[in-house]
Amino acid sequence: MENDELIYTVIKTAVTKGIKYIEDNPKRGVRNLVDVGEYFATGRFQKDFFDIANDILNNKDSSYYQIIDNAVKKINHEILISFGINLGYNSWTRGANIVRQHEMNCGYNIPWTVIFNFEKIHKKQLSGDEIGNLILSGKNAGIYCYMFMVDKNDATLENVDSAITDHPDCAFILFINTDILTSKMIENMKLRNNIFISLLVDDLTTEDSIKEIAKKTELLARNKCLFGVYKYYDDYYASKVLNGQFAHDVAKLGCSFAFLIKKEDCSEQNSHLVSEHVKNARMKNNSPVFIMDFYEDIANIDRNISSGSCFLSIDSIGQVTVSTLFNEKTPYNIRTHVFEQILENLTIL
């Protein structure tokens, strides 16, 4: 434990200096920060990540330099540092080692992240203590990243915030509908340095709709939050991803980050094309926005961290789903079953 705390302190000091350096010399500062990451990288996933990063940054015209420069200038540095270390070190490095060790000892898959699918409102929603206890069990297994699909279910946000407050060493991503985002909510969220806020962009077809969304992204930007957007796509919208329209519209919102989430009725062919497009755009540095393919990127990180892909989702009353958000609910509930038992029964290696 003492060694982990020492490493965390050393990394935080190095990242803090690196961010300040980027302000003065963006390109040199970014490369120095990658060098720091390489030094602390221990697992195959981390080493591969920084090898790719070096290849990308060898292109002096890489769009990533601008994305990182914008982040350093426009986002609260405490948020960048805390969220970045919680995800990069606590989750993908130290947590990944714990995940692998547990899998070897116990013989079942452990996901690197857990999805709380709270989009549907229920009368007996999980309390803050129930969410927090699940996170505590997850951390014991090496899980230090949690995603909350909130949409318009603002009734659950108080419970979510309570759990987040109790676990400052985790990285949290909140997927929220712009309709419920308020100045008061932002004031509260920005007090937590470990939150990435992702706003739903349902309609990007008209200037009016883009302007309405821009009002919320501008509000987040003024408060120096770490934020992006997310979009559910189907066969029709896949074409707008493939021709670059989606990235163009997101950039107009002043966003550097975006998630694409496949709808249930989207064909496998189009979802594959979108996944390949996103991957190629990231590698070729030809997009003004860093786009993440929700399902494929979660699965890819899982395959790199552990022995196989494992997707775990929990709804607002505790019912567990595996594989994707679209599958039928399992017989298991975190209110009636211990987290480790759920993993053992559902994800035998």
CSV table of N, CA, C and O in Angstrom, one decimal, residues 290-341:
chain,number,residue,atom,x,y,z
A,290,PHE,N,-11.4,13.3,-30.8
A,290,PHE,CA,-11.0,12.0,-30.4
A,290,PHE,C,-12.2,11.2,-30.1
A,290,PHE,O,-13.0,11.4,-29.2
A,291,ILE,N,-12.5,10.2,-31.0
A,291,ILE,CA,-13.8,9.5,-31.0
A,291,ILE,C,-13.6,8.1,-30.4
A,291,ILE,O,-12.6,7.4,-30.8
A,292,MET,N,-14.4,7.7,-29.5
A,292,MET,CA,-14.4,6.4,-28.9
A,292,MET,C,-15.6,5.5,-29.3
A,292,MET,O,-16.7,6.0,-29.2
A,293,ASP,N,-15.4,4.3,-29.7
A,293,ASP,CA,-16.4,3.4,-30.0
A,293,ASP,C,-16.8,2.7,-28.7
A,293,ASP,O,-16.0,1.8,-28.3
A,294,PHE,N,-17.9,3.0,-28.1
A,294,PHE,CA,-18.3,2.6,-26.8
A,294,PHE,C,-18.0,1.1,-26.6
A,294,PHE,O,-17.2,0.7,-25.7
A,295,TYR,N,-18.7,0.2,-27.3
A,295,TYR,CA,-18.7,-1.2,-27.1
A,295,TYR,C,-17.3,-1.8,-27.5
A,295,TYR,O,-16.7,-2.6,-26.7
A,296,GLU,N,-16.8,-1.4,-28.7
A,296,GLU,CA,-15.6,-2.0,-29.2
A,296,GLU,C,-14.4,-1.6,-28.3
A,296,GLU,O,-13.5,-2.4,-28.0
A,297,ASP,N,-14.3,-0.3,-27.9
A,297,ASP,CA,-13.2,0.1,-27.2
A,297,ASP,C,-13.2,-0.5,-25.7
A,297,ASP,O,-12.1,-0.8,-25.2
A,298,ILE,N,-14.4,-0.6,-25.1
A,298,ILE,CA,-14.4,-1.3,-23.8
A,298,ILE,C,-13.9,-2.7,-24.0
A,298,ILE,O,-13.1,-3.2,-23.2
A,299,ALA,N,-14.4,-3.4,-25.0
A,299,ALA,CA,-14.0,-4.8,-25.2
A,299,ALA,C,-12.5,-4.9,-25.6
A,299,ALA,O,-11.8,-5.8,-25.1
A,300,ASN,N,-12.0,-4.0,-26.3
A,300,ASN,CA,-10.6,-4.0,-26.7
A,300,ASN,C,-9.7,-3.8,-25.5
A,300,ASN,O,-8.6,-4.5,-25.4
A,301,ILE,N,-10.0,-2.9,-24.7
A,301,ILE,CA,-9.2,-2.7,-23.4
A,301,ILE,C,-9.3,-3.9,-22.6
A,301,ILE,O,-8.3,-4.3,-22.0
A,302,ASP,N,-10.5,-4.5,-22.5
A,302,ASP,CA,-10.6,-5.8,-21.7
A,302,ASP,C,-9.7,-6.9,-22.2
A,302,ASP,O,-9.1,-7.6,-21.4
A,303,ARG,N,-9.7,-7.0,-23.6
A,303,ARG,CA,-8.9,-8.1,-24.1
A,303,ARG,C,-7.4,-7.9,-23.9
A,303,ARG,O,-6.6,-8.8,-23.8
A,304,ASN,N,-7.0,-6.6,-23.8
A,304,ASN,CA,-5.6,-6.3,-23.5
A,304,ASN,C,-5.2,-6.5,-22.0
A,304,ASN,O,-4.1,-6.8,-21.7
A,305,ILE,N,-6.2,-6.1,-21.2
A,305,ILE,CA,-5.9,-6.2,-19.7
A,305,ILE,C,-6.0,-7.6,-19.2
A,305,ILE,O,-5.1,-8.1,-18.4
A,306,SER,N,-7.0,-8.4,-19.6
A,306,SER,CA,-7.2,-9.7,-19.1
A,306,SER,C,-7.3,-10.8,-20.2
A,306,SER,O,-6.9,-10.5,-21.3
A,307,SER,N,-7.8,-11.9,-19.8
A,307,SER,CA,-7.8,-13.1,-20.7
A,307,SER,C,-8.9,-13.0,-21.8
A,307,SER,O,-8.8,-13.8,-22.8
A,308,GLY,N,-9.9,-12.2,-21.6
A,308,GLY,CA,-11.0,-12.1,-22.6
A,308,GLY,C,-11.9,-10.9,-22.3
A,308,GLY,O,-11.7,-10.3,-21.3
A,309,SER,N,-12.8,-10.7,-23.2
A,309,SER,CA,-13.7,-9.6,-23.1
A,309,SER,C,-14.8,-9.9,-22.1
A,309,SER,O,-15.4,-11.0,-22.1
A,310,CYS,N,-15.2,-8.9,-21.3
A,310,CYS,CA,-16.2,-9.1,-20.3
A,310,CYS,C,-17.0,-7.8,-20.1
A,310,CYS,O,-16.4,-6.8,-19.6
A,311,PHE,N,-18.2,-7.7,-20.5
A,311,PHE,CA,-19.0,-6.5,-20.4
A,311,PHE,C,-20.1,-6.7,-19.3
A,311,PHE,O,-20.9,-7.7,-19.3
A,312,LEU,N,-20.1,-5.9,-18.3
A,312,LEU,CA,-21.0,-6.0,-17.1
A,312,LEU,C,-21.8,-4.7,-16.9
A,312,LEU,O,-21.2,-3.7,-16.8
A,313,SER,N,-23.1,-4.9,-16.9
A,313,SER,CA,-24.0,-3.7,-16.7
A,313,SER,C,-25.0,-4.0,-15.6
A,313,SER,O,-25.5,-5.1,-15.4
A,314,ILE,N,-25.3,-2.9,-14.8
A,314,ILE,CA,-26.2,-3.1,-13.7
A,314,ILE,C,-27.2,-1.9,-13.8
A,314,ILE,O,-26.8,-0.8,-14.0
A,315,ASP,N,-28.5,-2.3,-13.7
A,315,ASP,CA,-29.5,-1.3,-13.9
A,315,ASP,C,-29.8,-0.6,-12.5
A,315,ASP,O,-29.2,-0.9,-11.5
A,316,SER,N,-30.8,0.3,-12.5
A,316,SER,CA,-31.0,1.2,-11.3
A,316,SER,C,-31.7,0.5,-10.2
A,316,SER,O,-31.8,1.0,-9.1
A,317,ILE,N,-32.1,-0.8,-10.4
A,317,ILE,CA,-32.6,-1.6,-9.2
A,317,ILE,C,-31.7,-2.8,-9.0
A,317,ILE,O,-32.1,-3.7,-8.2
A,318,GLY,N,-30.5,-2.8,-9.6
A,318,GLY,CA,-29.5,-3.8,-9.2
A,318,GLY,C,-29.4,-5.0,-10.1
A,318,GLY,O,-28.6,-5.9,-9.9
A,319,GLN,N,-30.3,-5.1,-11.1
A,319,GLN,CA,-30.3,-6.3,-12.0
A,319,GLN,C,-29.0,-6.3,-12.9
A,319,GLN,O,-28.6,-5.2,-13.4
A,320,VAL,N,-28.5,-7.4,-13.1
A,320,VAL,CA,-27.2,-7.5,-13.8
A,320,VAL,C,-27.4,-8.1,-15.2
A,320,VAL,O,-28.2,-9.0,-15.4
A,321,THR,N,-26.7,-7.4,-16.1
A,321,THR,CA,-26.7,-7.9,-17.5
A,321,THR,C,-25.2,-8.1,-17.9
A,321,THR,O,-24.3,-7.3,-17.5
A,322,VAL,N,-25.0,-9.1,-18.8
A,322,VAL,CA,-23.6,-9.3,-19.3
A,322,VAL,C,-23.6,-9.2,-20.8
A,322,VAL,O,-24.7,-9.3,-21.4
A,323,SER,N,-22.5,-9.1,-21.4
A,323,SER,CA,-22.3,-9.0,-22.8
A,323,SER,C,-22.6,-7.6,-23.4
A,323,SER,O,-21.7,-6.9,-23.8
A,324,THR,N,-23.9,-7.2,-23.5
A,324,THR,CA,-24.2,-5.9,-24.0
A,324,THR,C,-25.4,-5.4,-23.2
A,324,THR,O,-26.1,-6.1,-22.5
A,325,LEU,N,-25.7,-4.1,-23.4
A,325,LEU,CA,-26.9,-3.5,-22.7
A,325,LEU,C,-28.2,-4.1,-23.3
A,325,LEU,O,-29.2,-3.9,-22.7
A,326,PHE,N,-28.1,-4.7,-24.4
A,326,PHE,CA,-29.4,-5.2,-25.1
A,326,PHE,C,-29.8,-6.6,-24.6
A,326,PHE,O,-30.9,-7.0,-24.9
A,327,ASN,N,-28.9,-7.3,-24.0
A,327,ASN,CA,-29.2,-8.7,-23.6
A,327,ASN,C,-30.3,-8.7,-22.5
A,327,ASN,O,-30.5,-7.7,-21.8
A,328,GLU,N,-31.0,-9.9,-22.4
A,328,GLU,CA,-31.9,-10.0,-21.3
A,328,GLU,C,-31.2,-10.0,-19.9
A,328,GLU,O,-30.1,-10.4,-19.8
A,329,LYS,N,-32.0,-9.6,-18.9
A,329,LYS,CA,-31.4,-9.5,-17.6
A,329,LYS,C,-31.0,-10.9,-17.1
A,329,LYS,O,-31.7,-11.9,-17.4
A,330,THR,N,-30.0,-11.0,-16.3
A,330,THR,CA,-29.6,-12.3,-15.7
A,330,THR,C,-30.5,-12.5,-14.5
A,330,THR,O,-31.2,-11.6,-14.0
A,331,PRO,N,-30.4,-13.7,-13.8
A,331,PRO,CA,-31.1,-13.9,-12.6
A,331,PRO,C,-30.5,-13.2,-11.4
A,331,PRO,O,-31.0,-13.3,-10.3
A,332,TYR,N,-29.4,-12.5,-11.6
A,332,TYR,CA,-28.6,-12.0,-10.5
A,332,TYR,C,-28.9,-10.5,-10.3
A,332,TYR,O,-29.1,-9.7,-11.2
A,333,ASN,N,-28.8,-10.1,-9.0
A,333,ASN,CA,-29.0,-8.8,-8.5
A,333,ASN,C,-28.0,-8.5,-7.4
A,333,ASN,O,-27.8,-9.3,-6.6
A,334,ILE,N,-27.4,-7.3,-7.5
A,334,ILE,CA,-26.4,-7.0,-6.5
A,334,ILE,C,-27.0,-6.8,-5.1
A,334,ILE,O,-26.3,-6.8,-4.1
A,335,ARG,N,-28.3,-6.7,-5.0
A,335,ARG,CA,-29.0,-6.6,-3.7
A,335,ARG,C,-29.1,-8.0,-3.0
A,335,ARG,O,-29.3,-8.1,-1.8
A,336,THR,N,-29.1,-9.0,-3.9
A,336,THR,CA,-29.3,-10.4,-3.3
A,336,THR,C,-28.1,-11.3,-3.5
A,336,THR,O,-28.1,-12.4,-3.0
A,337,HIS,N,-27.1,-10.9,-4.3
A,337,HIS,CA,-26.0,-11.7,-4.6
A,337,HIS,C,-24.7,-10.9,-4.4
A,337,HIS,O,-24.6,-9.7,-4.7
A,338,VAL,N,-23.7,-11.6,-3.9
A,338,VAL,CA,-22.4,-10.9,-3.7
A,338,VAL,C,-21.7,-10.8,-5.1
A,338,VAL,O,-21.8,-11.6,-5.9
A,339,PHE,N,-21.0,-9.6,-5.2
A,339,PHE,CA,-20.4,-9.3,-6.5
A,339,PHE,C,-19.5,-10.4,-7.1
A,339,PHE,O,-19.6,-10.7,-8.2
A,340,GLU,N,-18.7,-10.9,-6.2
A,340,GLU,CA,-17.8,-12.0,-6.6
A,340,GLU,C,-18.5,-13.2,-7.1
A,340,GLU,O,-18.1,-13.9,-8.1
A,341,GLN,N,-19.6,-13.5,-6.4
A,341,GLN,CA,-20.4,-14.7,-6.9
A,341,GLN,C,-21.1,-14.5,-8.2
A,341,GLN,O,-21.2,-15.4,-9.0
